[in-house]
């Protein structure tokens, strides 16, 4: 049986992506979406949270494949991934952890609303907007939601003196229980390098 190891698979995907970005046409009658091309170029060029462009391309290509079934729009998926990476670096948390929280909370649906009113990718409670004097913030906006969610999780981690299980339970509102942190940990493993 023929198998391709992960490194070769990533290289092939990157090669294809680079070809896609440089070719004006996929076929004689099918044009490459210019918005997608520009979004990819911008995502790679502006990915200052990565050590270099190659690292950005490899990570974005890999994670895009892992999340494609949840976010079918290429543009939205790339924006989510690039923003998650930047926010994780900003608050000094593992990118895979934030992706695990998003997977657990909303399954990457930025319009998700919980039964208690939490909104967006990281299921942020709207009262936080009033608390910080930003009533007009839109919690379904990718950047806004991830900025709130990552900041809140980092705060709870500090409050819990580095105990991630406790911080995740606080984030979810299930303090003292471990079912939610265990679910996040399982989902986090999906996004580890």
Short mmCIF file of C-alpha atoms in Angstrom, two decimals:
data_model
loop_
_atom_site.label_atom_id
_atom_site.label_comp_id
_atom_site.label_asym_id
_atom_site.label_seq_id
_atom_site.Cartn_x
_atom_site.Cartn_y
_atom_site.Cartn_z
CA UNK A 1 0.00 0.00 0.00
CA UNK A 2 1.32 3.43 -0.96
CA UNK A 3 1.39 6.02 1.84
CA UNK A 4 2.61 9.59 1.95
CA UNK A 5 4.21 10.78 5.15
CA UNK A 6 2.96 14.01 6.70
CA UNK A 7 6.02 16.08 5.71
CA UNK A 8 5.68 15.10 2.07
CA UNK A 9 1.95 15.73 2.19
CA UNK A 10 2.50 19.23 3.59
CA UNK A 11 5.16 19.95 0.94
CA UNK A 12 2.82 18.81 -1.83
CA UNK A 13 0.03 20.96 -0.43
CA UNK A 14 2.31 24.00 -0.23
CA UNK A 15 3.56 23.43 -3.76
CA UNK A 16 -0.01 23.24 -4.98
CA UNK A 17 -0.97 26.36 -3.03
CA UNK A 18 1.96 28.32 -4.43
CA UNK A 19 1.07 27.19 -7.95
CA UNK A 20 -2.52 28.22 -7.32
CA UNK A 21 -1.43 31.66 -6.19
CA UNK A 22 0.78 32.23 -9.20
CA UNK A 23 -1.45 30.90 -11.94
CA UNK A 24 -4.10 33.17 -13.44
CA UNK A 25 -6.26 30.23 -14.47
CA UNK A 26 -6.95 26.81 -12.99
CA UNK A 27 -8.24 25.65 -16.33
CA UNK A 28 -9.09 27.31 -19.60
CA UNK A 29 -12.59 28.19 -18.38
CA UNK A 30 -12.18 28.39 -14.60
CA UNK A 31 -10.51 31.43 -13.07
CA UNK A 32 -8.87 31.51 -9.66
CA UNK A 33 -10.97 33.59 -7.29
CA UNK A 34 -9.01 36.88 -7.13
CA UNK A 35 -10.33 37.61 -3.61
CA UNK A 36 -9.04 34.27 -2.36
CA UNK A 37 -5.68 34.83 -4.01
CA UNK A 38 -5.34 38.24 -2.39
CA UNK A 39 -6.55 36.95 0.98
CA UNK A 40 -3.96 34.19 0.92
CA UNK A 41 -1.19 36.58 -0.12
CA UNK A 42 -2.24 39.00 2.60
CA UNK A 43 -2.55 36.24 5.20
CA UNK A 44 0.99 35.10 4.48
CA UNK A 45 2.44 38.59 4.18
CA UNK A 46 0.77 39.93 7.33
CA UNK A 47 1.33 36.89 9.49
CA UNK A 48 3.72 38.66 11.80
CA UNK A 49 2.97 36.14 14.53
CA UNK A 50 4.91 33.57 12.49
CA UNK A 51 8.68 33.36 12.44
CA UNK A 52 8.73 33.69 8.63
CA UNK A 53 6.59 33.39 5.53
CA UNK A 54 7.37 29.71 5.01
CA UNK A 55 6.26 28.86 8.57
CA UNK A 56 3.03 30.80 7.93
CA UNK A 57 2.37 28.94 4.68
CA UNK A 58 3.01 25.53 6.21
CA UNK A 59 0.87 26.15 9.31
CA UNK A 60 -2.00 27.85 7.48
CA UNK A 61 -2.10 25.11 4.83
CA UNK A 62 -2.04 22.35 7.44
CA UNK A 63 -4.68 23.90 9.72
CA UNK A 64 -6.83 24.92 6.77
CA UNK A 65 -7.08 21.27 5.82
CA UNK A 66 -7.98 20.30 9.38
CA UNK A 67 -10.76 22.91 9.67
CA UNK A 68 -12.17 22.90 6.13
CA UNK A 69 -15.11 20.67 7.07
CA UNK A 70 -16.21 23.19 9.72
CA UNK A 71 -15.59 26.41 7.78
CA UNK A 72 -16.26 25.91 4.10
CA UNK A 73 -15.46 29.50 3.06
CA UNK A 74 -11.75 29.68 2.25
CA UNK A 75 -11.59 33.39 3.06
CA UNK A 76 -13.30 33.03 6.43
CA UNK A 77 -11.25 29.96 7.38
CA UNK A 78 -7.96 31.73 6.63
CA UNK A 79 -9.05 34.82 8.57
CA UNK A 80 -9.99 32.68 11.58
CA UNK A 81 -6.72 30.76 11.53
CA UNK A 82 -4.51 33.81 11.05
CA UNK A 83 -6.33 35.65 13.83
CA UNK A 84 -6.24 32.66 16.19
CA UNK A 85 -2.49 32.37 15.64
CA UNK A 86 -1.91 36.07 16.30
CA UNK A 87 -4.12 36.12 19.42
CA UNK A 88 -2.49 32.99 20.83
CA UNK A 89 0.93 34.58 20.41
CA UNK A 90 -0.31 37.86 21.91
CA UNK A 91 -1.56 36.21 25.10
CA UNK A 92 1.20 33.59 25.13
CA UNK A 93 -1.07 30.54 24.96
CA UNK A 94 -0.68 27.53 22.66
CA UNK A 95 -2.45 28.02 19.34
CA UNK A 96 -3.77 24.46 19.63
CA UNK A 97 -5.43 25.39 22.94
CA UNK A 98 -7.37 28.27 21.40
CA UNK A 99 -8.37 26.05 18.48
CA UNK A 100 -9.48 23.39 20.98
CA UNK A 101 -11.63 25.94 22.81
CA UNK A 102 -13.16 27.16 19.55
CA UNK A 103 -13.84 23.58 18.44
CA UNK A 104 -15.50 22.84 21.78
CA UNK A 105 -17.45 26.08 22.09
CA UNK A 106 -18.75 26.73 18.58
CA UNK A 107 -17.32 24.16 16.15
CA UNK A 108 -15.90 27.18 14.29
CA UNK A 109 -19.32 28.79 13.78
CA UNK A 110 -18.77 32.51 14.29
CA UNK A 111 -22.53 33.08 14.47
CA UNK A 112 -23.10 30.50 17.23
CA UNK A 113 -25.22 31.63 20.19
CA UNK A 114 -25.54 29.48 23.31
CA UNK A 115 -28.70 28.99 25.36
CA UNK A 116 -27.35 31.50 27.89
CA UNK A 117 -26.50 34.06 25.19
CA UNK A 118 -22.75 33.54 24.71
CA UNK A 119 -21.75 34.49 21.18
CA UNK A 120 -19.26 33.71 18.46
CA UNK A 121 -16.28 31.45 18.00
CA UNK A 122 -15.19 31.48 21.64
CA UNK A 123 -18.71 31.97 23.04
CA UNK A 124 -18.14 35.29 24.77
CA UNK A 125 -20.89 36.63 27.04
CA UNK A 126 -22.22 40.00 25.79
CA UNK A 127 -22.08 41.61 29.24
CA UNK A 128 -18.31 41.96 28.76
CA UNK A 129 -18.92 44.65 26.13
CA UNK A 130 -20.69 46.86 28.67
CA UNK A 131 -18.13 46.02 31.36
CA UNK A 132 -15.32 47.51 29.30
CA UNK A 133 -17.34 50.34 27.71
CA UNK A 134 -17.45 48.87 24.19
CA UNK A 135 -21.20 48.41 23.71
CA UNK A 136 -20.94 48.57 19.91
CA UNK A 137 -18.54 45.63 19.58
CA UNK A 138 -19.86 42.79 17.42
CA UNK A 139 -19.08 39.44 19.02
CA UNK A 140 -19.66 37.60 15.74
CA UNK A 141 -16.74 39.52 14.25
CA UNK A 142 -13.80 37.12 14.12
CA UNK A 143 -11.12 39.51 15.37
CA UNK A 144 -13.30 40.99 18.09
CA UNK A 145 -14.48 37.63 19.41
CA UNK A 146 -11.01 36.11 19.45
CA UNK A 147 -9.56 39.19 21.16
CA UNK A 148 -12.17 38.92 23.94
CA UNK A 149 -11.96 35.13 24.26
CA UNK A 150 -8.16 34.88 24.30
CA UNK A 151 -7.89 37.73 26.82
CA UNK A 152 -10.52 36.22 29.11
CA UNK A 153 -8.90 32.77 29.02
CA UNK A 154 -5.46 34.24 29.76
CA UNK A 155 -6.93 36.18 32.71
CA UNK A 156 -8.48 33.02 34.14
CA UNK A 157 -5.17 31.19 33.72
CA UNK A 158 -3.40 33.91 35.73
CA UNK A 159 -6.18 33.87 38.33
CA UNK A 160 -5.84 30.08 38.58
CA UNK A 161 -2.06 30.46 39.11
CA UNK A 162 -1.27 28.52 35.94
CA UNK A 163 -3.74 25.68 36.51
CA UNK A 164 -5.14 25.27 33.01
CA UNK A 165 -7.87 22.82 34.02
CA UNK A 166 -9.20 25.32 36.56
CA UNK A 167 -8.88 28.20 34.09
CA UNK A 168 -10.86 26.31 31.43
CA UNK A 169 -13.57 25.44 33.94
CA UNK A 170 -13.80 29.12 34.93
CA UNK A 171 -13.95 30.12 31.26
CA UNK A 172 -16.87 27.77 30.71
CA UNK A 173 -18.63 28.61 33.97
CA UNK A 174 -18.22 25.06 35.28
CA UNK A 175 -15.69 25.85 38.01
CA UNK A 176 -14.92 22.80 40.15
CA UNK A 177 -15.77 20.33 37.38
CA UNK A 178 -13.44 18.71 34.85
CA UNK A 179 -15.76 17.58 32.04
CA UNK A 180 -15.30 20.80 30.05
CA UNK A 181 -11.49 21.01 30.33
CA UNK A 182 -11.23 17.33 29.35
CA UNK A 183 -13.34 18.02 26.26
CA UNK A 184 -11.12 20.98 25.32
CA UNK A 185 -7.98 18.85 25.80
CA UNK A 186 -9.39 16.16 23.48
CA UNK A 187 -10.19 18.77 20.85
CA UNK A 188 -6.84 20.53 21.34
CA UNK A 189 -5.04 17.35 20.27
CA UNK A 190 -6.69 17.69 16.83
CA UNK A 191 -4.69 20.87 16.24
CA UNK A 192 -1.28 20.07 17.68
CA UNK A 193 1.65 20.14 15.29
#
